[in-house]
PDB file of C-alpha atoms in Angstrom:
ATOM      1  CA  MET L   6       0.000   0.000   0.000  1.00  0.00           C
ATOM      2  CA  THR L   7       1.407   3.384  -1.026  1.00  0.00           C
ATOM      3  CA  LEU L   8       1.678   6.396   1.264  1.00  0.00           C
ATOM      4  CA  ILE L   9      -1.169   8.195  -0.512  1.00  0.00           C
ATOM      5  CA  GLN L  10      -3.398   5.137  -0.010  1.00  0.00           C
ATOM      6  CA  LYS L  11      -2.482   5.150   3.689  1.00  0.00           C
ATOM      7  CA  PHE L  12      -3.546   8.802   3.842  1.00  0.00           C
ATOM      8  CA  ALA L  13      -6.928   7.896   2.337  1.00  0.00           C
ATOM      9  CA  LEU L  14      -7.258   4.997   4.785  1.00  0.00           C
ATOM     10  CA  THR L  15      -6.498   7.361   7.673  1.00  0.00           C
ATOM     11  CA  TYR L  16      -9.283   9.633   6.447  1.00  0.00           C
ATOM     12  CA  PHE L  17     -11.619   6.636   6.491  1.00  0.00           C
ATOM     13  CA  VAL L  18     -10.878   6.110  10.186  1.00  0.00           C
ATOM     14  CA  VAL L  19     -11.113   9.814  11.088  1.00  0.00           C
ATOM     15  CA  LEU L  20     -14.374  10.340   9.191  1.00  0.00           C
ATOM     16  CA  LEU L  21     -15.906   7.192  10.618  1.00  0.00           C
ATOM     17  CA  GLY L  22     -15.031   8.551  14.042  1.00  0.00           C
ATOM     18  CA  ALA L  23     -16.647  11.885  13.171  1.00  0.00           C
ATOM     19  CA  ALA L  24     -19.810  10.075  12.054  1.00  0.00           C
ATOM     20  CA  GLY L  25     -20.095   8.365  15.430  1.00  0.00           C
ATOM     21  CA  LEU L  26     -18.917  11.270  17.578  1.00  0.00           C
ATOM     22  CA  LYS L  27     -22.277  12.339  18.968  1.00  0.00           C
ATOM     23  CA  TYR L  28     -23.105   8.774  19.996  1.00  0.00           C
ATOM     24  CA  VAL L  29     -20.220   8.583  22.480  1.00  0.00           C
ATOM     25  CA  PRO L  30     -21.406   9.443  25.988  1.00  0.00           C
ATOM     26  CA  GLY L  31     -19.857  12.584  27.424  1.00  0.00           C
ATOM     27  CA  ILE L  32     -18.770  14.095  24.094  1.00  0.00           C
ATOM     28  CA  THR L  33     -21.925  16.160  23.579  1.00  0.00           C
ATOM     29  CA  ASP L  34     -23.342  18.666  26.036  1.00  0.00           C
ATOM     30  CA  GLU L  35     -26.989  19.178  27.021  1.00  0.00           C
ATOM     31  CA  ASP L  36     -27.528  21.292  23.867  1.00  0.00           C
ATOM     32  CA  GLY L  37     -26.253  18.468  21.644  1.00  0.00           C
ATOM     33  CA  ARG L  38     -22.978  20.223  20.799  1.00  0.00           C
ATOM     34  CA  ALA L  39     -19.867  18.077  20.458  1.00  0.00           C
ATOM     35  CA  PHE L  40     -17.191  19.374  22.849  1.00  0.00           C
ATOM     36  CA  GLY L  41     -19.582  22.277  23.484  1.00  0.00           C
ATOM     37  CA  ILE L  42     -18.616  23.778  20.116  1.00  0.00           C
ATOM     38  CA  PHE L  43     -20.531  22.360  17.152  1.00  0.00           C
ATOM     39  CA  ALA L  44     -23.837  20.577  16.709  1.00  0.00           C
ATOM     40  CA  LEU L  45     -23.952  17.377  14.675  1.00  0.00           C
ATOM     41  CA  ASP L  46     -27.213  16.211  13.140  1.00  0.00           C
ATOM     42  CA  ILE L  47     -28.261  13.300  10.926  1.00  0.00           C
ATOM     43  CA  PHE L  48     -27.119  15.177   7.788  1.00  0.00           C
ATOM     44  CA  ASP L  49     -23.649  15.673   9.258  1.00  0.00           C
ATOM     45  CA  ASP L  50     -23.492  12.010  10.275  1.00  0.00           C
ATOM     46  CA  ALA L  51     -24.539  10.913   6.773  1.00  0.00           C
ATOM     47  CA  LEU L  52     -22.006  13.257   5.158  1.00  0.00           C
ATOM     48  CA  HIS L  53     -19.202  11.909   7.349  1.00  0.00           C
ATOM     49  CA  LEU L  54     -20.243   8.293   6.756  1.00  0.00           C
ATOM     50  CA  VAL L  55     -20.436   8.689   2.965  1.00  0.00           C
ATOM     51  CA  SER L  56     -17.084  10.505   2.985  1.00  0.00           C
ATOM     52  CA  ALA L  57     -15.565   7.695   5.082  1.00  0.00           C
ATOM     53  CA  LEU L  58     -16.815   5.055   2.656  1.00  0.00           C
ATOM     54  CA  TRP L  59     -15.461   7.114  -0.251  1.00  0.00           C
ATOM     55  CA  ALA L  60     -12.056   7.280   1.481  1.00  0.00           C
ATOM     56  CA  LEU L  61     -12.051   3.515   2.109  1.00  0.00           C
ATOM     57  CA  SER L  62     -12.982   2.651  -1.454  1.00  0.00           C
ATOM     58  CA  ALA L  63     -10.329   5.048  -2.798  1.00  0.00           C
ATOM     59  CA  ALA L  64      -7.656   3.521  -0.561  1.00  0.00           C
ATOM     60  CA  LEU L  65      -8.593   0.016  -1.690  1.00  0.00           C
ATOM     61  CA  LEU L  66      -8.781   0.940  -5.378  1.00  0.00           C
ATOM     62  CA  GLY L  67      -5.263   2.326  -5.524  1.00  0.00           C
ATOM     63  CA  ALA L  68      -2.999   5.350  -5.560  1.00  0.00           C
ATOM     64  CA  ARG L  69      -4.791   7.210  -8.371  1.00  0.00           C
ATOM     65  CA  ALA L  70      -8.203   6.811  -6.711  1.00  0.00           C
ATOM     66  CA  SER L  71      -6.672   7.954  -3.414  1.00  0.00           C
ATOM     67  CA  LYS L  72      -5.236  11.050  -5.093  1.00  0.00           C
ATOM     68  CA  ILE L  73      -8.598  11.905  -6.648  1.00  0.00           C
ATOM     69  CA  PHE L  74     -10.331  11.406  -3.286  1.00  0.00           C
ATOM     70  CA  LEU L  75      -7.835  13.549  -1.360  1.00  0.00           C
ATOM     71  CA  VAL L  76      -7.902  16.424  -3.855  1.00  0.00           C
ATOM     72  CA  ILE L  77     -11.692  16.569  -4.315  1.00  0.00           C
ATOM     73  CA  PHE L  78     -12.508  15.838  -0.672  1.00  0.00           C
ATOM     74  CA  GLY L  79      -9.879  18.325   0.454  1.00  0.00           C
ATOM     75  CA  ALA L  80     -11.179  21.119  -1.758  1.00  0.00           C
ATOM     76  CA  LEU L  81     -14.801  20.489  -0.720  1.00  0.00           C
ATOM     77  CA  TYR L  82     -14.142  20.290   3.026  1.00  0.00           C
ATOM     78  CA  LEU L  83     -11.678  23.188   3.054  1.00  0.00           C
ATOM     79  CA  GLY L  84     -14.188  25.345   1.181  1.00  0.00           C
ATOM     80  CA  ASP L  85     -16.950  24.287   3.545  1.00  0.00           C
ATOM     81  CA  GLY L  86     -14.851  25.256   6.555  1.00  0.00           C
ATOM     82  CA  VAL L  87     -13.965  28.643   5.083  1.00  0.00           C
ATOM     83  CA  PHE L  88     -17.621  29.342   4.211  1.00  0.00           C
ATOM     84  CA  GLY L  89     -18.589  28.299   7.720  1.00  0.00           C
ATOM     85  CA  TRP L  90     -16.005  30.581   9.257  1.00  0.00           C
ATOM     86  CA  PHE L  91     -17.178  33.591   7.269  1.00  0.00           C
ATOM     87  CA  THR L  92     -20.951  33.001   7.233  1.00  0.00           C
ATOM     88  CA  GLY L  93     -21.663  30.725  10.194  1.00  0.00           C
ATOM     89  CA  TYR L  94     -22.833  27.874   7.944  1.00  0.00           C
ATOM     90  CA  GLY L  95     -21.201  25.516   5.478  1.00  0.00           C
ATOM     91  CA  TYR L  96     -22.537  24.238   2.185  1.00  0.00           C
ATOM     92  CA  LEU L  97     -21.940  20.510   2.517  1.00  0.00           C
ATOM     93  CA  ASP L  98     -24.855  20.099   4.935  1.00  0.00           C
ATOM     94  CA  ILE L  99     -26.894  22.678   2.949  1.00  0.00           C
ATOM     95  CA  GLY L 100     -26.806  25.026   5.973  1.00  0.00           C
ATOM     96  CA  ILE L 101     -25.653  28.015   3.954  1.00  0.00           C
ATOM     97  CA  PHE L 102     -28.749  27.648   1.758  1.00  0.00           C
ATOM     98  CA  THR L 103     -31.303  27.161   4.537  1.00  0.00           C
ATOM     99  CA  ASN L 104     -30.078  29.652   7.147  1.00  0.00           C
ATOM    100  CA  PRO L 105     -29.434  33.386   6.985  1.00  0.00           C
ATOM    101  CA  SER L 106     -25.794  34.406   7.228  1.00  0.00           C
ATOM    102  CA  GLU L 107     -24.619  35.113  10.743  1.00  0.00           C
ATOM    103  CA  GLY L 108     -22.137  37.592   9.301  1.00  0.00           C
ATOM    104  CA  VAL L 109     -18.375  37.571   9.372  1.00  0.00           C
ATOM    105  CA  SER L 110     -16.870  36.723  12.725  1.00  0.00           C
ATOM    106  CA  PHE L 111     -13.268  36.077  13.609  1.00  0.00           C
ATOM    107  CA  SER L 112     -14.151  34.830  17.065  1.00  0.00           C
ATOM    108  CA  LEU L 113     -12.354  31.867  18.557  1.00  0.00           C
ATOM    109  CA  PHE L 114     -15.663  29.986  18.818  1.00  0.00           C
ATOM    110  CA  ARG L 115     -16.391  30.395  15.090  1.00  0.00           C
ATOM    111  CA  LEU L 116     -12.861  29.305  14.202  1.00  0.00           C
ATOM    112  CA  LEU L 117     -13.031  26.228  16.459  1.00  0.00           C
ATOM    113  CA  ALA L 118     -16.425  25.281  15.043  1.00  0.00           C
ATOM    114  CA  ASN L 119     -14.989  25.234  11.509  1.00  0.00           C
ATOM    115  CA  LEU L 120     -11.432  24.133  12.231  1.00  0.00           C
ATOM    116  CA  PRO L 121     -12.115  20.393  11.706  1.00  0.00           C
ATOM    117  CA  HIS L 122     -13.206  20.967   8.092  1.00  0.00           C
ATOM    118  CA  ILE L 123     -10.496  23.557   7.451  1.00  0.00           C
ATOM    119  CA  ALA L 124      -7.758  21.294   8.827  1.00  0.00           C
ATOM    120  CA  LEU L 125      -9.016  18.009   7.344  1.00  0.00           C
ATOM    121  CA  GLY L 126      -9.677  19.638   3.996  1.00  0.00           C
ATOM    122  CA  GLY L 127      -6.403  21.522   3.863  1.00  0.00           C
ATOM    123  CA  ILE L 128      -4.284  18.526   4.825  1.00  0.00           C
ATOM    124  CA  ALA L 129      -6.103  16.265   2.356  1.00  0.00           C
ATOM    125  CA  LEU L 130      -5.732  18.773  -0.472  1.00  0.00           C
ATOM    126  CA  ILE L 131      -2.015  19.285   0.170  1.00  0.00           C
ATOM    127  CA  ALA L 132      -1.401  15.539   0.551  1.00  0.00           C
ATOM    128  CA  GLY L 133      -3.323  14.768  -2.629  1.00  0.00           C
ATOM    129  CA  ILE L 134      -1.365  17.314  -4.624  1.00  0.00           C
ATOM    130  CA  LYS L 135       2.087  16.598  -3.169  1.00  0.00           C
ATOM    131  CA  LEU L 136       1.868  12.830  -2.825  1.00  0.00           C
ATOM    132  CA  GLY L 137      -0.078  12.455  -6.039  1.00  0.00           C
ATOM    133  CA  ARG L 138       2.483  14.121  -8.320  1.00  0.00           C
ATOM    134  CA  ASN L 139       3.746  10.859  -9.767  1.00  0.00           C
ATOM    135  CA  VAL L 140       0.459   8.979  -9.651  1.00  0.00           C
TER     136      VAL L 140
END
């Protein structure tokens, strides 16, 4: 298994964990927010589960499929995190289309709420581009 396939496999594990996050006792508060920062609903769980299965299938299919996964996934999740940071809602769960913008905020809370998508997306995009050069 190549390094880029291992990256995709790691994303499978991380995204599967994200899909099950709210079902672990003690992770969510009384308002249903994971770590007291962001709310996860059935759409978020489905998005994370589908993304995890995409990562697994890419890793199993080979280096080229892993590169395609990392680049597309990375761009989508990074963009979603940036949109969420600036508007309060992302587009992957359709939130930006169903909720009014909360306006630009550079608060620590807003950053922490969107940091998982920014970090996961950014790392995936960079890994897909750098590790996928010769694929």
